[in-house]
Short mmCIF file of C-alpha atoms in Angstrom, two decimals:
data_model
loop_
_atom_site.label_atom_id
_atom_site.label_comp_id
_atom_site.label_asym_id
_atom_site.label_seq_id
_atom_site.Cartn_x
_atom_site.Cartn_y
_atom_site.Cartn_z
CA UNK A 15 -35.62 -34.29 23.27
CA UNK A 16 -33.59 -35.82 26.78
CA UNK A 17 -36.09 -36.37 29.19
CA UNK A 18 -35.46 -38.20 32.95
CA UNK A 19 -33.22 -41.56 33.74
CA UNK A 20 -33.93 -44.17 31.02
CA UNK A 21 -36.32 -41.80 28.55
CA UNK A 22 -39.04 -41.51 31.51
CA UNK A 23 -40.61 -37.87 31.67
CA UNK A 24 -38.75 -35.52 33.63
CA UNK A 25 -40.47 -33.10 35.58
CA UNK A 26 -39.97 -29.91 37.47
CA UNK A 27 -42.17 -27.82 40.13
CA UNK A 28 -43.13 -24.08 39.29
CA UNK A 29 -45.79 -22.03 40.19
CA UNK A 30 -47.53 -24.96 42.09
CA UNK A 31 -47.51 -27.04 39.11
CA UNK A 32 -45.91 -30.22 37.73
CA UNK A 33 -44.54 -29.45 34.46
CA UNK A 34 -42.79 -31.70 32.28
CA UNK A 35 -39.84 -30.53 30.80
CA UNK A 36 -37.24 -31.70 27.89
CA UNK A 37 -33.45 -30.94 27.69
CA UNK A 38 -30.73 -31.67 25.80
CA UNK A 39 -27.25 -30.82 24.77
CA UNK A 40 -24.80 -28.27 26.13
CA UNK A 41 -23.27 -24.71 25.72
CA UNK A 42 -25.46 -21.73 25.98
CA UNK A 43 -28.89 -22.39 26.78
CA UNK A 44 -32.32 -22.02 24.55
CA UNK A 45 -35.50 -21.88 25.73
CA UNK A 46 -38.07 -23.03 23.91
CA UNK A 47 -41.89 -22.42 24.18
CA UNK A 48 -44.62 -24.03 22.46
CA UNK A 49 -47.61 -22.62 20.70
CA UNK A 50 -51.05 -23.38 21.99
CA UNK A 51 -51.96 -26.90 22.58
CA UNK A 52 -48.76 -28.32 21.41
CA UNK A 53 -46.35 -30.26 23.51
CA UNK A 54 -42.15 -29.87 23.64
CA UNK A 55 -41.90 -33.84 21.62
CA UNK A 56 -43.18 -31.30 18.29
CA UNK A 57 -40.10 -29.19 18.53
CA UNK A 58 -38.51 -32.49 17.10
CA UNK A 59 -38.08 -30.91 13.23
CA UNK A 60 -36.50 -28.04 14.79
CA UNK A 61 -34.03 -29.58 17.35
CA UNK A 62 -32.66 -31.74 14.56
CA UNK A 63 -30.73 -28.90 13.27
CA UNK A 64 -30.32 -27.15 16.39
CA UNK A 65 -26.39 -27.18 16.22
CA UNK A 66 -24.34 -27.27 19.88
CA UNK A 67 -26.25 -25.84 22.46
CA UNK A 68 -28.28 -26.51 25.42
CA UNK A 69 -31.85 -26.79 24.57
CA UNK A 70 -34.80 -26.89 26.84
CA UNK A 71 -38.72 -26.98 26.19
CA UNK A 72 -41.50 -27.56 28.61
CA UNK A 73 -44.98 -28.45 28.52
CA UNK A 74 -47.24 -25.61 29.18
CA UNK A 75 -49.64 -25.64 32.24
CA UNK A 76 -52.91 -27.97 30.90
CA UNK A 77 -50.72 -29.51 28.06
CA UNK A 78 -48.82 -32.41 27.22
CA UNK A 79 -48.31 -34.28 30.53
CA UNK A 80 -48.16 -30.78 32.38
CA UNK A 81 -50.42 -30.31 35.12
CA UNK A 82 -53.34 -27.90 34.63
CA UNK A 83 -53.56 -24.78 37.11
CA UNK A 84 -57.01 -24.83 39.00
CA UNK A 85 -57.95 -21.24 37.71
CA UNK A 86 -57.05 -19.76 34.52
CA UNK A 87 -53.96 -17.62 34.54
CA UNK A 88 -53.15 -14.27 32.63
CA UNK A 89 -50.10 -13.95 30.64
CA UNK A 90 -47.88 -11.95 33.16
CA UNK A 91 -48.81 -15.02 35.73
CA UNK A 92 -47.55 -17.59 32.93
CA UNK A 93 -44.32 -15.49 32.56
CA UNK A 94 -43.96 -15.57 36.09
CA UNK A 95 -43.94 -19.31 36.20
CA UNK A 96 -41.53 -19.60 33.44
CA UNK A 97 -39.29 -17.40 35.47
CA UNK A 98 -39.72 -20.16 38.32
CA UNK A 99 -38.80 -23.33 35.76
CA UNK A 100 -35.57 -21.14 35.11
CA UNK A 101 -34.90 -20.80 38.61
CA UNK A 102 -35.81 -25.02 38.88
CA UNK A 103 -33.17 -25.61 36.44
CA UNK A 104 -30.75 -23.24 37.45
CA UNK A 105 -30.29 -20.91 34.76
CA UNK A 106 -29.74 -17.33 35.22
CA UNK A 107 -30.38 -16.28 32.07
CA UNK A 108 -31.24 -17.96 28.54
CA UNK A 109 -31.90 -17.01 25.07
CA UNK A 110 -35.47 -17.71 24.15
CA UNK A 111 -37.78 -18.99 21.09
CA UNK A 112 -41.41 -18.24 21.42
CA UNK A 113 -43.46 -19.81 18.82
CA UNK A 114 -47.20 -18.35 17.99
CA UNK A 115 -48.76 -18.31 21.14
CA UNK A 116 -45.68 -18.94 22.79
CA UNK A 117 -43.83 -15.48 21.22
CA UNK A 118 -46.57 -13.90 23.17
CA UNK A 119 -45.31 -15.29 26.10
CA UNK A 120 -41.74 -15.04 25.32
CA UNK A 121 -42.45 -11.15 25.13
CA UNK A 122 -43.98 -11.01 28.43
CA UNK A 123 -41.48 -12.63 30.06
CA UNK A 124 -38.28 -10.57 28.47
CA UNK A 125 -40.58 -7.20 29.50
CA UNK A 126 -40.90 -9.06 33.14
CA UNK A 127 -37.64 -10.91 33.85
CA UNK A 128 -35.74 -8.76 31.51
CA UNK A 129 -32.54 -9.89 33.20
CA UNK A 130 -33.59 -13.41 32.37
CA UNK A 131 -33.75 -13.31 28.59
CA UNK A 132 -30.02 -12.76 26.57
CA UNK A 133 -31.53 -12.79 23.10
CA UNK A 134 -35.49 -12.65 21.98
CA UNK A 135 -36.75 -15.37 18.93
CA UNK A 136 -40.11 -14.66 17.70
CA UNK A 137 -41.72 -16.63 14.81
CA UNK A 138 -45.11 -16.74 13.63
CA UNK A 139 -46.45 -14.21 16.34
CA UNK A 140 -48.13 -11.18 16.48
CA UNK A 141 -48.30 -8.57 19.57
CA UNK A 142 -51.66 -9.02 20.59
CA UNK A 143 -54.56 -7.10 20.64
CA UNK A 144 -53.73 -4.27 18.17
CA UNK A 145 -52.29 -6.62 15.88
CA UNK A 146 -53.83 -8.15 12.38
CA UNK A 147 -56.36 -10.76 13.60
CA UNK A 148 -56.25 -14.35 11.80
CA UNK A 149 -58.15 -15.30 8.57
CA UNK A 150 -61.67 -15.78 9.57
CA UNK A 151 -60.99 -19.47 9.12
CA UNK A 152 -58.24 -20.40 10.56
CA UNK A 153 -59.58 -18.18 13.39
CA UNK A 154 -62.57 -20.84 13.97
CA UNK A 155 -60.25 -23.60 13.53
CA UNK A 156 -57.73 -22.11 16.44
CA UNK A 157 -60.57 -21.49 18.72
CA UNK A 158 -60.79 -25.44 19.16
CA UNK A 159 -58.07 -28.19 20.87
CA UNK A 160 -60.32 -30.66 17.83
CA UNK A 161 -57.19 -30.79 15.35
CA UNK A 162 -55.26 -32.59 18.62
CA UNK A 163 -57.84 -35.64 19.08
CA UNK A 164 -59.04 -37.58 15.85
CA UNK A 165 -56.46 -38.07 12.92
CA UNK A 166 -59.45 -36.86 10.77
CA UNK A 167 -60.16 -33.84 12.04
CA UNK A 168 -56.40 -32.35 12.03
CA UNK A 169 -56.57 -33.17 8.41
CA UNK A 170 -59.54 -30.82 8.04
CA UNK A 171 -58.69 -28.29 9.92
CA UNK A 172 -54.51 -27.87 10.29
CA UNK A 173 -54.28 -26.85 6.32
CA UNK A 174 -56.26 -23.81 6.52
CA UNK A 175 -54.40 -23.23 10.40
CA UNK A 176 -51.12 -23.67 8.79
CA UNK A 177 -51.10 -22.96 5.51
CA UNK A 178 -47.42 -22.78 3.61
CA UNK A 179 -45.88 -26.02 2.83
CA UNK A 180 -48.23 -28.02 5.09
CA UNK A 181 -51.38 -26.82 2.92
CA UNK A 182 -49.28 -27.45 -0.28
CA UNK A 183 -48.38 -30.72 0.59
CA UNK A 184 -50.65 -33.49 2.25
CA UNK A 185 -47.61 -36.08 2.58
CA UNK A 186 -46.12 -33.14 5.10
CA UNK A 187 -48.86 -33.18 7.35
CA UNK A 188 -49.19 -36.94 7.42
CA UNK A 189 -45.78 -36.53 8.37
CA UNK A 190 -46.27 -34.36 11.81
CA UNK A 191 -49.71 -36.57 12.45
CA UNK A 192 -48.43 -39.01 14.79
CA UNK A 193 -46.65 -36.60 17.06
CA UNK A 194 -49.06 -34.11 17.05
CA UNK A 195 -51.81 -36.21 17.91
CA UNK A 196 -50.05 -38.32 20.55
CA UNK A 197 -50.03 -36.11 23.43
CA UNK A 198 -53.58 -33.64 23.20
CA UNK A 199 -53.91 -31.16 25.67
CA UNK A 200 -56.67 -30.91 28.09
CA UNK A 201 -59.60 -29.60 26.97
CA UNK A 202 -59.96 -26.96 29.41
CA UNK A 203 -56.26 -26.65 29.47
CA UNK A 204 -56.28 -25.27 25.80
CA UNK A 205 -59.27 -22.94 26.91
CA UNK A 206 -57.26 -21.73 29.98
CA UNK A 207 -54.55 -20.56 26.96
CA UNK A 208 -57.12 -19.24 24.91
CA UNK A 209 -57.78 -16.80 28.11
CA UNK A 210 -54.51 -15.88 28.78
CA UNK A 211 -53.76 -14.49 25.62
CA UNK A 212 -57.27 -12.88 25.07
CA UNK A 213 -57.07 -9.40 25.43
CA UNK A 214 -53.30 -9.21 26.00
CA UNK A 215 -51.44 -6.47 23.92
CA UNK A 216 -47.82 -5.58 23.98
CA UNK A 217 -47.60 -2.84 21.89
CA UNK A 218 -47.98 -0.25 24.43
CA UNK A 219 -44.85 -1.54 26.07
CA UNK A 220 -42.78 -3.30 23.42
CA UNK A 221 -40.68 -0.22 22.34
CA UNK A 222 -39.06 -0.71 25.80
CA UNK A 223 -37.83 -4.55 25.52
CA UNK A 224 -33.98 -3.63 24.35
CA UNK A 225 -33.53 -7.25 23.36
CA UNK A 226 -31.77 -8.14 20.30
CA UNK A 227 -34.50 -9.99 18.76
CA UNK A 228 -35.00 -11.64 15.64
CA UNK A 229 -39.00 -11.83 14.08
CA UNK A 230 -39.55 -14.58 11.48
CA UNK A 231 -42.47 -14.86 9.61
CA UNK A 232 -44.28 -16.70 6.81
CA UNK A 233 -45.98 -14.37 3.94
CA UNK A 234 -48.27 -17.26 3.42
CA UNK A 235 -49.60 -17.75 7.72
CA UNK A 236 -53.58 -17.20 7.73
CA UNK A 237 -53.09 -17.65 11.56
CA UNK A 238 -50.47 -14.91 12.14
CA UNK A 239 -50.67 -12.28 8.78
CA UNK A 240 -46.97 -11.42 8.04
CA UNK A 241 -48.48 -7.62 9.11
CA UNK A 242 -47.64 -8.74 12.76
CA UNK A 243 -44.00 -9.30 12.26
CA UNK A 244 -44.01 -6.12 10.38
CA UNK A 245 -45.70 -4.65 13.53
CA UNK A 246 -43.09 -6.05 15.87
CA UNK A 247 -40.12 -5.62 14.18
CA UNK A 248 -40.94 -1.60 13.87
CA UNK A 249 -42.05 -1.56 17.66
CA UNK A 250 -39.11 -3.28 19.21
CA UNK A 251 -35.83 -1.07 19.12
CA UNK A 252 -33.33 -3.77 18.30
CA UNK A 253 -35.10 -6.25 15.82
CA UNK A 254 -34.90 -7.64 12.48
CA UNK A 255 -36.78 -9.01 10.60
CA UNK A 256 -36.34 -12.36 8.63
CA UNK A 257 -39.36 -13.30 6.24
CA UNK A 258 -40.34 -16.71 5.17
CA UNK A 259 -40.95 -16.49 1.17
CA UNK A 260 -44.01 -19.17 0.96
CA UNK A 261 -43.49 -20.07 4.68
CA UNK A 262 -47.06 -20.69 6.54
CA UNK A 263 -47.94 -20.88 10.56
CA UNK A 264 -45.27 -24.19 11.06
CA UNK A 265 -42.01 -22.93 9.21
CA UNK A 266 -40.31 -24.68 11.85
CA UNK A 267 -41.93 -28.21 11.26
CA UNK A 268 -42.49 -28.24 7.87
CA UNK A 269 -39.44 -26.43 6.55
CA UNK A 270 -37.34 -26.06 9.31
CA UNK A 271 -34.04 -26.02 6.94
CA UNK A 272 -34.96 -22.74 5.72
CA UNK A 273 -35.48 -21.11 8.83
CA UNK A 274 -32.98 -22.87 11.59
CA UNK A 275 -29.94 -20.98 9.55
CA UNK A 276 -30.74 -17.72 10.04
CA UNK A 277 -31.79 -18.13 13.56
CA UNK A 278 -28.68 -19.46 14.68
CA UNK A 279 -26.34 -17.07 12.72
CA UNK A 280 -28.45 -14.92 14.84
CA UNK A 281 -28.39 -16.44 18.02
CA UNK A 282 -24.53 -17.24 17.29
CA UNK A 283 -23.55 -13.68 16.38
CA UNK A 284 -20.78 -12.11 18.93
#
């Protein structure tokens, strides 16, 4: 993803923080938000068949080479600060793609900044407390930044985060090893996330987001159960739902040309 002059970092202010951000291309804008721990260079699978559009990602506060806030912050104060990048970059209003613990985000922020947010992506997320919790073991594995910081230990542990194609096949994760290992967030930034999202429900508000939004899921995610997508496509007025057939947690990276059609034909649609 474009980053400054001559492939250096760029970097924005927002909420008091420095956060690096990534954009690219042109036409109607698409926000993109990461899920925990993971910085914008692993959208990479995904913005290679991204079509024409503008694309921007960002580092999340205590990840990548964003600076980490001095207090943990709740997920209405995140969404807040993504309203502030916006206003950085001078976009009014943008489509958005929250992935895992970024859909939770991506929720808050179209039931915050509603005039922000055109059109609502949500893949591999779940609404919170309320929802269907992970697999006990991928649970232990998320509640850990480990899988970022040794080559050995995201072998271990991704499969049974993941699951889907990832699990299946060991060439695939040797595949996203070198980018997801080459930026780790900070320790404490990853428990800072891990706070923001505990607790946090949107299912007593989600039947009033009237965003066109699209949920995709995997029916083979032990971090997100395809019960959550189910959950959220019921509870938001105006969503469908597209399902994954042997999709895991990482559609996107590990299979991202089965999913990237059907999320621009929505995202495209008049």
């Amino acid at each position: 993803m474009g980053s400054g002059v001559d492939g250096n970092p760029a970097f924005v202010s927002a909420g008091g923080l420095r956060l690096r951000i990534g954009r690219q291309g042109a036409g109607r804008p698409l926000l993109l938000i990461t899920g925990i721990g993971a910085h914008l260079d692993m959208w990479t699978p995904f913005l290679r068949l991204a079509g024409d559009r503008e694309l921007i990602a960002f580092d999340a506060p205590g990840t990548g080479l964003s600076q980490r806030p001095r207090r943990p912050l709740r997920m209405h104060d995140l969404a807040r600060i993504v309203g502030e990048l916006l206003d950085a970059l001078r976009l009014e209003c943008v489509d958005v793609l929250g992935y895992s613990w970024g859909g939770a985000l991506a929720q808050e922020l179209a039931r915050r900044a509603p005039d922000r947010v055109r059109r609502l992506v949500l893949c591999a997320t779940s609404p919170g407390l309320g929802g269907s919790p992970p697999r006990p073991l991928a649970a232990l594995m998320l509640a850990t930044p480990a899988r970022y910081y040794h080559p050995r230990l995201l072998a271990l542990t991704v499969p049974h985060i993941a699951g889907g194609r990832t699990a299946r096949e060991p060439s695939v994760l040797a595949e996203q090893a070198a980018t997801r290992l080459h930026r780790p967030p900070d320790a404490l930034g990853y428990v800072y996330q891990l706070y923001a999202v505990a607790g946090w429900s949107s299912l007593p508000w989600l039947h009033k987001v009237r965003h066109s939004a699209l949920i995709v899921a995997g029916d083979k995610d032990p971090s997100v159960p395809l019960r959550n997508a189910r959950m959220l496509a019921t509870r938001l007025p105006t969503a469908q739902l597209h399902i994954v057939k042997g999709g895991g947690h990482l559609f996107l990276i590990d299979e991202p040309e089965n999913v990237v059609g059907p999320i621009l034909t929505f995202l495209d649609r008049n």
